[in-house]
C-alpha cells in the first residue's frame, strides 16, 4: 500500500524510501531539519539517526575523498592546524540543477544561507582556526546541492595526529582522539575508515575501528593513494593489492581509491 515502507539496499548502504513522503533528498532535508532543531532546543549533540563518519590520520586523502563524493574540487581545507571540530556535510543530488549551490548554516539562527564556494570554504576554515589549539564538539554545517553529488550526510572528523614530544601538542592530540572516539563508539555511525595503501600492519586507524567495532559490521575501509604503488602493480597482482594480500580481516568491506590530482579551478 501507499503507507508501506520499501527498503532498497544499494551495495553496503540501505536507503529507506517511504511512499507518499517524497524523494530521498526531501527525506534527508526533513531529517536534517529535525535533528538540528532537537539539538539546538535541548542541547543534545548526539541524535538517533544513522550517519556516515569519516575518520583517518592527517594527510591520508580524506579531503580528496570528500571532493569525490561531492563530484567537484573545492579546496576543502580546515586551517593551518587541520580540523578541530566536526564538519557536517549535507550532499543533495539535484538532477535538474545546472550548477552547484553551496550553503552554510548560521549557528545563531539555524538558517541556511547560500554563498559562493570560496566564501563557504573560508567560513569553514575560520570556524576551525578560531579554536586555536583547542578542540570543540560544536560542528560547522555545509550543504551542497548539485547534479554531480550523491545523496548523503557525512561528518568529517579531525584527523588523528602522530606522536608529538611537546606537552601541549600531546594534549591537543588527545583531545582530538577523545572527540573522534565518541563518534566512533556510537553504534549508529557507519565508519568510513581512510588509510593509505601499504602494509596492513601500519593501519592504526583501522585498529582503532576494531576496538569499537570488533567484527567490522559498520566499518568500511577505504585505501587511498594506490597510485604510489603503480610501479609495483601488474595485471596479476593488482587484485591482491586491493584485497590487502590476505592481511585484512575477511569480513571487512574495503575499497582501493585513486583520484585525479585536480589543478586549481579545474571542473
PDB file of C-alpha atoms in Angstrom:
ATOM      1  CA  UNK A   1       0.000   0.000   0.000  1.00  0.00           C
ATOM      2  CA  UNK A   2       0.987   3.661  -0.182  1.00  0.00           C
ATOM      3  CA  UNK A   3       1.702   3.696   3.547  1.00  0.00           C
ATOM      4  CA  UNK A   4       4.209   0.880   3.484  1.00  0.00           C
ATOM      5  CA  UNK A   5       7.935   1.470   3.596  1.00  0.00           C
ATOM      6  CA  UNK A   6      10.147  -0.136   0.977  1.00  0.00           C
ATOM      7  CA  UNK A   7      13.747  -0.804   1.802  1.00  0.00           C
ATOM      8  CA  UNK A   8      16.216  -0.637  -1.065  1.00  0.00           C
ATOM      9  CA  UNK A   9      19.761  -1.866  -0.490  1.00  0.00           C
ATOM     10  CA  UNK A  10      22.409  -0.361  -2.719  1.00  0.00           C
ATOM     11  CA  UNK A  11      25.717  -2.125  -2.152  1.00  0.00           C
ATOM     12  CA  UNK A  12      26.609  -1.784   1.512  1.00  0.00           C
ATOM     13  CA  UNK A  13      24.199   1.119   2.104  1.00  0.00           C
ATOM     14  CA  UNK A  14      20.492   0.664   2.813  1.00  0.00           C
ATOM     15  CA  UNK A  15      18.174   3.562   1.956  1.00  0.00           C
ATOM     16  CA  UNK A  16      14.675   3.750   3.370  1.00  0.00           C
ATOM     17  CA  UNK A  17      12.150   5.114   0.880  1.00  0.00           C
ATOM     18  CA  UNK A  18       8.617   5.831   2.066  1.00  0.00           C
ATOM     19  CA  UNK A  19       5.745   6.076  -0.385  1.00  0.00           C
ATOM     20  CA  UNK A  20       3.923   9.382  -0.268  1.00  0.00           C
ATOM     21  CA  UNK A  21       6.640  11.208   1.674  1.00  0.00           C
ATOM     22  CA  UNK A  22       8.772  12.445  -1.208  1.00  0.00           C
ATOM     23  CA  UNK A  23      12.199  11.975  -2.682  1.00  0.00           C
ATOM     24  CA  UNK A  24      15.315  10.899  -0.811  1.00  0.00           C
ATOM     25  CA  UNK A  25      16.515  14.495  -0.941  1.00  0.00           C
ATOM     26  CA  UNK A  26      13.332  15.717   0.745  1.00  0.00           C
ATOM     27  CA  UNK A  27      13.602  12.979   3.375  1.00  0.00           C
ATOM     28  CA  UNK A  28      17.216  13.890   4.122  1.00  0.00           C
ATOM     29  CA  UNK A  29      16.316  17.568   4.378  1.00  0.00           C
ATOM     30  CA  UNK A  30      13.470  16.720   6.746  1.00  0.00           C
ATOM     31  CA  UNK A  31      15.697  14.534   8.951  1.00  0.00           C
ATOM     32  CA  UNK A  32      18.432  17.159   8.933  1.00  0.00           C
ATOM     33  CA  UNK A  33      15.984  19.879   9.976  1.00  0.00           C
ATOM     34  CA  UNK A  34      14.511  17.795  12.802  1.00  0.00           C
ATOM     35  CA  UNK A  35      17.974  16.863  14.025  1.00  0.00           C
ATOM     36  CA  UNK A  36      19.104  20.495  14.064  1.00  0.00           C
ATOM     37  CA  UNK A  37      16.043  21.678  15.966  1.00  0.00           C
ATOM     38  CA  UNK A  38      16.282  18.968  18.607  1.00  0.00           C
ATOM     39  CA  UNK A  39      19.990  19.590  19.100  1.00  0.00           C
ATOM     40  CA  UNK A  40      19.553  23.333  19.436  1.00  0.00           C
ATOM     41  CA  UNK A  41      16.474  23.176  21.651  1.00  0.00           C
ATOM     42  CA  UNK A  42      17.746  20.510  24.043  1.00  0.00           C
ATOM     43  CA  UNK A  43      21.489  20.915  23.725  1.00  0.00           C
ATOM     44  CA  UNK A  44      21.867  17.301  22.575  1.00  0.00           C
ATOM     45  CA  UNK A  45      24.900  16.652  20.402  1.00  0.00           C
ATOM     46  CA  UNK A  46      24.008  13.031  19.621  1.00  0.00           C
ATOM     47  CA  UNK A  47      20.808  12.230  17.758  1.00  0.00           C
ATOM     48  CA  UNK A  48      19.407   8.765  16.912  1.00  0.00           C
ATOM     49  CA  UNK A  49      19.797   8.957  13.131  1.00  0.00           C
ATOM     50  CA  UNK A  50      22.344   6.802  11.252  1.00  0.00           C
ATOM     51  CA  UNK A  51      25.237   8.788   9.845  1.00  0.00           C
ATOM     52  CA  UNK A  52      28.473   8.303   7.949  1.00  0.00           C
ATOM     53  CA  UNK A  53      31.574   9.470   9.779  1.00  0.00           C
ATOM     54  CA  UNK A  54      34.927   9.964   8.087  1.00  0.00           C
ATOM     55  CA  UNK A  55      37.979   9.041  10.178  1.00  0.00           C
ATOM     56  CA  UNK A  56      41.693   8.773   9.481  1.00  0.00           C
ATOM     57  CA  UNK A  57      45.071  10.316  10.155  1.00  0.00           C
ATOM     58  CA  UNK A  58      46.078  13.662   8.700  1.00  0.00           C
ATOM     59  CA  UNK A  59      47.148  13.697   5.041  1.00  0.00           C
ATOM     60  CA  UNK A  60      45.737  10.277   4.119  1.00  0.00           C
ATOM     61  CA  UNK A  61      43.445  11.680   1.428  1.00  0.00           C
ATOM     62  CA  UNK A  62      40.198  12.343   3.321  1.00  0.00           C
ATOM     63  CA  UNK A  63      39.675  15.722   1.692  1.00  0.00           C
ATOM     64  CA  UNK A  64      40.083  14.252  -1.778  1.00  0.00           C
ATOM     65  CA  UNK A  65      37.526  11.588  -0.898  1.00  0.00           C
ATOM     66  CA  UNK A  66      35.070  14.286   0.227  1.00  0.00           C
ATOM     67  CA  UNK A  67      35.576  16.079  -3.086  1.00  0.00           C
ATOM     68  CA  UNK A  68      34.961  12.834  -4.970  1.00  0.00           C
ATOM     69  CA  UNK A  69      31.642  12.322  -3.173  1.00  0.00           C
ATOM     70  CA  UNK A  70      30.754  15.952  -3.871  1.00  0.00           C
ATOM     71  CA  UNK A  71      31.562  15.496  -7.550  1.00  0.00           C
ATOM     72  CA  UNK A  72      33.804  18.548  -7.756  1.00  0.00           C
ATOM     73  CA  UNK A  73      37.034  20.017  -6.433  1.00  0.00           C
ATOM     74  CA  UNK A  74      36.618  22.857  -3.943  1.00  0.00           C
ATOM     75  CA  UNK A  75      39.870  23.041  -1.961  1.00  0.00           C
ATOM     76  CA  UNK A  76      38.421  21.544   1.211  1.00  0.00           C
ATOM     77  CA  UNK A  77      40.760  22.784   3.968  1.00  0.00           C
ATOM     78  CA  UNK A  78      40.440  23.393   7.691  1.00  0.00           C
ATOM     79  CA  UNK A  79      43.128  25.888   8.606  1.00  0.00           C
ATOM     80  CA  UNK A  80      46.836  25.613   9.328  1.00  0.00           C
ATOM     81  CA  UNK A  81      46.448  23.049  12.149  1.00  0.00           C
ATOM     82  CA  UNK A  82      43.843  20.972  10.363  1.00  0.00           C
ATOM     83  CA  UNK A  83      40.273  20.441  11.505  1.00  0.00           C
ATOM     84  CA  UNK A  84      39.459  20.848  15.183  1.00  0.00           C
ATOM     85  CA  UNK A  85      35.706  20.298  15.147  1.00  0.00           C
ATOM     86  CA  UNK A  86      33.233  18.157  13.176  1.00  0.00           C
ATOM     87  CA  UNK A  87      32.239  19.404   9.741  1.00  0.00           C
ATOM     88  CA  UNK A  88      28.799  18.137   8.777  1.00  0.00           C
ATOM     89  CA  UNK A  89      28.471  17.922   5.001  1.00  0.00           C
ATOM     90  CA  UNK A  90      24.975  17.526   3.591  1.00  0.00           C
ATOM     91  CA  UNK A  91      25.064  16.484  -0.059  1.00  0.00           C
ATOM     92  CA  UNK A  92      21.799  16.758  -2.001  1.00  0.00           C
ATOM     93  CA  UNK A  93      21.581  15.372  -5.520  1.00  0.00           C
ATOM     94  CA  UNK A  94      19.516  17.717  -7.705  1.00  0.00           C
ATOM     95  CA  UNK A  95      19.419  16.247 -11.199  1.00  0.00           C
ATOM     96  CA  UNK A  96      17.751  19.317 -12.696  1.00  0.00           C
ATOM     97  CA  UNK A  97      20.340  21.781 -11.388  1.00  0.00           C
ATOM     98  CA  UNK A  98      22.627  23.419 -13.924  1.00  0.00           C
ATOM     99  CA  UNK A  99      25.282  24.377 -11.390  1.00  0.00           C
ATOM    100  CA  UNK A 100      26.260  23.676  -7.813  1.00  0.00           C
ATOM    101  CA  UNK A 101      24.639  25.568  -4.950  1.00  0.00           C
ATOM    102  CA  UNK A 102      26.591  25.903  -1.682  1.00  0.00           C
ATOM    103  CA  UNK A 103      25.063  26.962   1.636  1.00  0.00           C
ATOM    104  CA  UNK A 104      26.300  27.469   5.184  1.00  0.00           C
ATOM    105  CA  UNK A 105      24.102  27.179   8.273  1.00  0.00           C
ATOM    106  CA  UNK A 106      24.144  30.122  10.647  1.00  0.00           C
ATOM    107  CA  UNK A 107      24.743  28.690  14.165  1.00  0.00           C
ATOM    108  CA  UNK A 108      22.698  31.516  15.753  1.00  0.00           C
ATOM    109  CA  UNK A 109      19.559  31.331  13.590  1.00  0.00           C
ATOM    110  CA  UNK A 110      19.905  27.783  12.149  1.00  0.00           C
ATOM    111  CA  UNK A 111      19.020  29.266   8.771  1.00  0.00           C
ATOM    112  CA  UNK A 112      20.833  28.201   5.623  1.00  0.00           C
ATOM    113  CA  UNK A 113      22.422  30.982   3.602  1.00  0.00           C
ATOM    114  CA  UNK A 114      23.602  30.498   0.041  1.00  0.00           C
ATOM    115  CA  UNK A 115      27.186  31.589  -0.584  1.00  0.00           C
ATOM    116  CA  UNK A 116      29.926  31.117  -3.132  1.00  0.00           C
ATOM    117  CA  UNK A 117      32.042  28.009  -2.650  1.00  0.00           C
ATOM    118  CA  UNK A 118      35.055  30.214  -1.869  1.00  0.00           C
ATOM    119  CA  UNK A 119      33.095  32.032   0.839  1.00  0.00           C
ATOM    120  CA  UNK A 120      31.839  28.761   2.342  1.00  0.00           C
ATOM    121  CA  UNK A 121      35.325  27.269   2.462  1.00  0.00           C
ATOM    122  CA  UNK A 122      36.708  30.445   4.067  1.00  0.00           C
ATOM    123  CA  UNK A 123      33.998  30.312   6.735  1.00  0.00           C
ATOM    124  CA  UNK A 124      34.749  26.635   7.375  1.00  0.00           C
ATOM    125  CA  UNK A 125      38.455  27.381   7.712  1.00  0.00           C
ATOM    126  CA  UNK A 126      37.751  30.315  10.045  1.00  0.00           C
ATOM    127  CA  UNK A 127      35.489  28.128  12.227  1.00  0.00           C
ATOM    128  CA  UNK A 128      38.414  25.771  12.784  1.00  0.00           C
ATOM    129  CA  UNK A 129      41.082  28.463  13.090  1.00  0.00           C
ATOM    130  CA  UNK A 130      39.202  30.359  15.803  1.00  0.00           C
ATOM    131  CA  UNK A 131      39.680  27.384  18.129  1.00  0.00           C
ATOM    132  CA  UNK A 132      43.448  27.776  18.159  1.00  0.00           C
ATOM    133  CA  UNK A 133      44.968  24.674  19.764  1.00  0.00           C
ATOM    134  CA  UNK A 134      41.684  23.609  21.326  1.00  0.00           C
ATOM    135  CA  UNK A 135      39.022  21.178  20.105  1.00  0.00           C
ATOM    136  CA  UNK A 136      35.249  21.589  20.033  1.00  0.00           C
ATOM    137  CA  UNK A 137      32.359  19.178  19.506  1.00  0.00           C
ATOM    138  CA  UNK A 138      30.269  22.012  18.020  1.00  0.00           C
ATOM    139  CA  UNK A 139      30.052  21.305  14.284  1.00  0.00           C
ATOM    140  CA  UNK A 140      30.025  23.581  11.288  1.00  0.00           C
ATOM    141  CA  UNK A 141      27.286  22.726   8.769  1.00  0.00           C
ATOM    142  CA  UNK A 142      27.726  22.864   4.987  1.00  0.00           C
ATOM    143  CA  UNK A 143      25.190  21.914   2.318  1.00  0.00           C
ATOM    144  CA  UNK A 144      25.822  21.220  -1.352  1.00  0.00           C
ATOM    145  CA  UNK A 145      23.015  20.871  -3.903  1.00  0.00           C
ATOM    146  CA  UNK A 146      24.377  19.610  -7.190  1.00  0.00           C
ATOM    147  CA  UNK A 147      23.678  17.294 -10.132  1.00  0.00           C
ATOM    148  CA  UNK A 148      27.067  15.655  -9.536  1.00  0.00           C
ATOM    149  CA  UNK A 149      26.967  14.666  -5.866  1.00  0.00           C
ATOM    150  CA  UNK A 150      25.334  11.739  -4.092  1.00  0.00           C
ATOM    151  CA  UNK A 151      22.510  11.972  -1.527  1.00  0.00           C
ATOM    152  CA  UNK A 152      24.122  11.598   1.872  1.00  0.00           C
ATOM    153  CA  UNK A 153      25.180  13.259   5.108  1.00  0.00           C
ATOM    154  CA  UNK A 154      28.816  12.917   6.027  1.00  0.00           C
ATOM    155  CA  UNK A 155      30.526  14.006   9.245  1.00  0.00           C
ATOM    156  CA  UNK A 156      34.158  14.817   8.546  1.00  0.00           C
ATOM    157  CA  UNK A 157      36.089  14.487  11.792  1.00  0.00           C
ATOM    158  CA  UNK A 158      39.508  15.866  12.780  1.00  0.00           C
ATOM    159  CA  UNK A 159      42.394  13.685  11.690  1.00  0.00           C
ATOM    160  CA  UNK A 160      44.348  11.643  14.208  1.00  0.00           C
ATOM    161  CA  UNK A 161      47.764  13.150  14.944  1.00  0.00           C
ATOM    162  CA  UNK A 162      51.090  11.381  15.021  1.00  0.00           C
ATOM    163  CA  UNK A 163      53.175  11.250  18.177  1.00  0.00           C
ATOM    164  CA  UNK A 164      54.225  14.664  19.488  1.00  0.00           C
ATOM    165  CA  UNK A 165      57.003  15.336  22.014  1.00  0.00           C
ATOM    166  CA  UNK A 166      55.615  18.730  23.046  1.00  0.00           C
ATOM    167  CA  UNK A 167      53.188  18.510  26.015  1.00  0.00           C
ATOM    168  CA  UNK A 168      50.682  20.989  24.562  1.00  0.00           C
ATOM    169  CA  UNK A 169      50.592  19.105  21.268  1.00  0.00           C
ATOM    170  CA  UNK A 170      50.121  15.844  23.129  1.00  0.00           C
ATOM    171  CA  UNK A 171      47.077  17.331  24.875  1.00  0.00           C
ATOM    172  CA  UNK A 172      45.782  18.631  21.545  1.00  0.00           C
ATOM    173  CA  UNK A 173      46.199  15.179  20.000  1.00  0.00           C
ATOM    174  CA  UNK A 174      44.468  13.511  22.959  1.00  0.00           C
ATOM    175  CA  UNK A 175      41.528  15.918  22.730  1.00  0.00           C
ATOM    176  CA  UNK A 176      41.055  15.059  19.049  1.00  0.00           C
ATOM    177  CA  UNK A 177      41.207  11.352  19.795  1.00  0.00           C
ATOM    178  CA  UNK A 178      38.567  11.723  22.531  1.00  0.00           C
ATOM    179  CA  UNK A 179      36.267  13.655  20.170  1.00  0.00           C
ATOM    180  CA  UNK A 180      36.588  11.200  17.295  1.00  0.00           C
ATOM    181  CA  UNK A 181      36.310   8.162  19.566  1.00  0.00           C
ATOM    182  CA  UNK A 182      32.979   9.447  20.845  1.00  0.00           C
ATOM    183  CA  UNK A 183      31.566   9.396  17.322  1.00  0.00           C
ATOM    184  CA  UNK A 184      33.094   6.005  16.578  1.00  0.00           C
ATOM    185  CA  UNK A 185      31.583   4.420  19.669  1.00  0.00           C
ATOM    186  CA  UNK A 186      28.086   5.464  18.624  1.00  0.00           C
ATOM    187  CA  UNK A 187      26.512   2.305  17.195  1.00  0.00           C
ATOM    188  CA  UNK A 188      24.522   4.428  14.732  1.00  0.00           C
ATOM    189  CA  UNK A 189      27.684   5.627  12.999  1.00  0.00           C
ATOM    190  CA  UNK A 190      28.857   3.927   9.813  1.00  0.00           C
ATOM    191  CA  UNK A 191      32.616   4.403   9.941  1.00  0.00           C
ATOM    192  CA  UNK A 192      34.420   5.285   6.704  1.00  0.00           C
ATOM    193  CA  UNK A 193      37.988   4.439   7.707  1.00  0.00           C
ATOM    194  CA  UNK A 194      40.554   6.038   5.399  1.00  0.00           C
ATOM    195  CA  UNK A 195      44.047   4.545   5.262  1.00  0.00           C
ATOM    196  CA  UNK A 196      46.867   4.894   2.759  1.00  0.00           C
ATOM    197  CA  UNK A 197      47.709   1.798   0.757  1.00  0.00           C
ATOM    198  CA  UNK A 198      50.618  -0.109   2.207  1.00  0.00           C
ATOM    199  CA  UNK A 199      51.376  -2.696   4.841  1.00  0.00           C
ATOM    200  CA  UNK A 200      48.189  -3.566   6.722  1.00  0.00           C
ATOM    201  CA  UNK A 201      50.229  -3.726   9.943  1.00  0.00           C
ATOM    202  CA  UNK A 202      50.621   0.075   9.852  1.00  0.00           C
ATOM    203  CA  UNK A 203      46.884   0.781   9.678  1.00  0.00           C
ATOM    204  CA  UNK A 204      46.493   2.496  13.046  1.00  0.00           C
ATOM    205  CA  UNK A 205      43.046   3.953  12.295  1.00  0.00           C
ATOM    206  CA  UNK A 206      41.699   0.539  11.336  1.00  0.00           C
ATOM    207  CA  UNK A 207      43.000  -0.754  14.672  1.00  0.00           C
ATOM    208  CA  UNK A 208      41.012   1.977  16.437  1.00  0.00           C
ATOM    209  CA  UNK A 209      37.923   0.930  14.465  1.00  0.00           C
ATOM    210  CA  UNK A 210      38.386  -2.670  15.588  1.00  0.00           C
ATOM    211  CA  UNK A 211      38.326  -1.533  19.223  1.00  0.00           C
ATOM    212  CA  UNK A 212      34.776  -0.175  18.862  1.00  0.00           C
ATOM    213  CA  UNK A 213      33.534  -2.443  16.064  1.00  0.00           C
ATOM    214  CA  UNK A 214      35.176  -5.811  16.663  1.00  0.00           C
ATOM    215  CA  UNK A 215      33.593  -7.606  13.692  1.00  0.00           C
ATOM    216  CA  UNK A 216      33.665  -4.572  11.368  1.00  0.00           C
ATOM    217  CA  UNK A 217      29.883  -4.677  10.934  1.00  0.00           C
ATOM    218  CA  UNK A 218      29.703  -0.921  10.452  1.00  0.00           C
ATOM    219  CA  UNK A 219      33.213  -0.177   9.202  1.00  0.00           C
ATOM    220  CA  UNK A 220      34.177   0.405   5.565  1.00  0.00           C
ATOM    221  CA  UNK A 221      37.902   0.601   4.797  1.00  0.00           C
ATOM    222  CA  UNK A 222      38.910   2.986   2.026  1.00  0.00           C
ATOM    223  CA  UNK A 223      42.538   2.639   0.989  1.00  0.00           C
ATOM    224  CA  UNK A 224      43.852   5.732  -0.778  1.00  0.00           C
ATOM    225  CA  UNK A 225      46.892   6.635  -2.868  1.00  0.00           C
ATOM    226  CA  UNK A 226      47.126   3.316  -4.669  1.00  0.00           C
ATOM    227  CA  UNK A 227      48.931   5.233  -7.428  1.00  0.00           C
ATOM    228  CA  UNK A 228      52.018   5.428  -5.178  1.00  0.00           C
ATOM    229  CA  UNK A 229      52.489   1.748  -5.965  1.00  0.00           C
ATOM    230  CA  UNK A 230      51.841   1.857  -9.713  1.00  0.00           C
ATOM    231  CA  UNK A 231      55.361   0.619 -10.446  1.00  0.00           C
ATOM    232  CA  UNK A 232      54.666  -2.480  -8.342  1.00  0.00           C
ATOM    233  CA  UNK A 233      51.307  -3.272  -9.940  1.00  0.00           C
ATOM    234  CA  UNK A 234      50.758  -5.878 -12.624  1.00  0.00           C
ATOM    235  CA  UNK A 235      47.638  -7.405 -14.098  1.00  0.00           C
ATOM    236  CA  UNK A 236      48.383 -10.477 -11.984  1.00  0.00           C
ATOM    237  CA  UNK A 237      48.785  -8.808  -8.575  1.00  0.00           C
ATOM    238  CA  UNK A 238      46.525  -5.720  -8.688  1.00  0.00           C
ATOM    239  CA  UNK A 239      43.545  -7.626  -7.283  1.00  0.00           C
ATOM    240  CA  UNK A 240      45.744  -8.907  -4.456  1.00  0.00           C
ATOM    241  CA  UNK A 241      46.877  -5.352  -3.729  1.00  0.00           C
ATOM    242  CA  UNK A 242      43.290  -4.167  -3.432  1.00  0.00           C
ATOM    243  CA  UNK A 243      42.462  -7.158  -1.256  1.00  0.00           C
ATOM    244  CA  UNK A 244      45.375  -6.490   1.092  1.00  0.00           C
ATOM    245  CA  UNK A 245      47.379  -9.640   0.311  1.00  0.00           C
ATOM    246  CA  UNK A 246      45.342 -11.534   2.879  1.00  0.00           C
ATOM    247  CA  UNK A 247      46.342  -9.193   5.736  1.00  0.00           C
ATOM    248  CA  UNK A 248      42.878  -7.612   6.039  1.00  0.00           C
ATOM    249  CA  UNK A 249      40.022  -9.199   8.020  1.00  0.00           C
ATOM    250  CA  UNK A 250      37.822 -11.413   5.848  1.00  0.00           C
ATOM    251  CA  UNK A 251      34.562  -9.707   6.821  1.00  0.00           C
ATOM    252  CA  UNK A 252      35.764  -6.150   6.180  1.00  0.00           C
ATOM    253  CA  UNK A 253      34.263  -4.196   3.281  1.00  0.00           C
ATOM    254  CA  UNK A 254      37.104  -2.376   1.529  1.00  0.00           C
ATOM    255  CA  UNK A 255      37.796  -0.224  -1.491  1.00  0.00           C
ATOM    256  CA  UNK A 256      41.039   0.980  -3.057  1.00  0.00           C
ATOM    257  CA  UNK A 257      40.782   4.553  -4.240  1.00  0.00           C
ATOM    258  CA  UNK A 258      42.896   6.590  -6.617  1.00  0.00           C
ATOM    259  CA  UNK A 259      41.609  10.029  -7.556  1.00  0.00           C
ATOM    260  CA  UNK A 260      42.937  12.523 -10.103  1.00  0.00           C
ATOM    261  CA  UNK A 261      45.002  15.476  -8.943  1.00  0.00           C
ATOM    262  CA  UNK A 262      42.895  18.429  -9.992  1.00  0.00           C
ATOM    263  CA  UNK A 263      44.527  21.747 -10.774  1.00  0.00           C
ATOM    264  CA  UNK A 264      43.292  24.935  -9.148  1.00  0.00           C
ATOM    265  CA  UNK A 265      39.997  25.996 -10.754  1.00  0.00           C
ATOM    266  CA  UNK A 266      39.529  22.749 -12.663  1.00  0.00           C
ATOM    267  CA  UNK A 267      35.933  21.481 -13.046  1.00  0.00           C
TER     268      UNK A 267
END
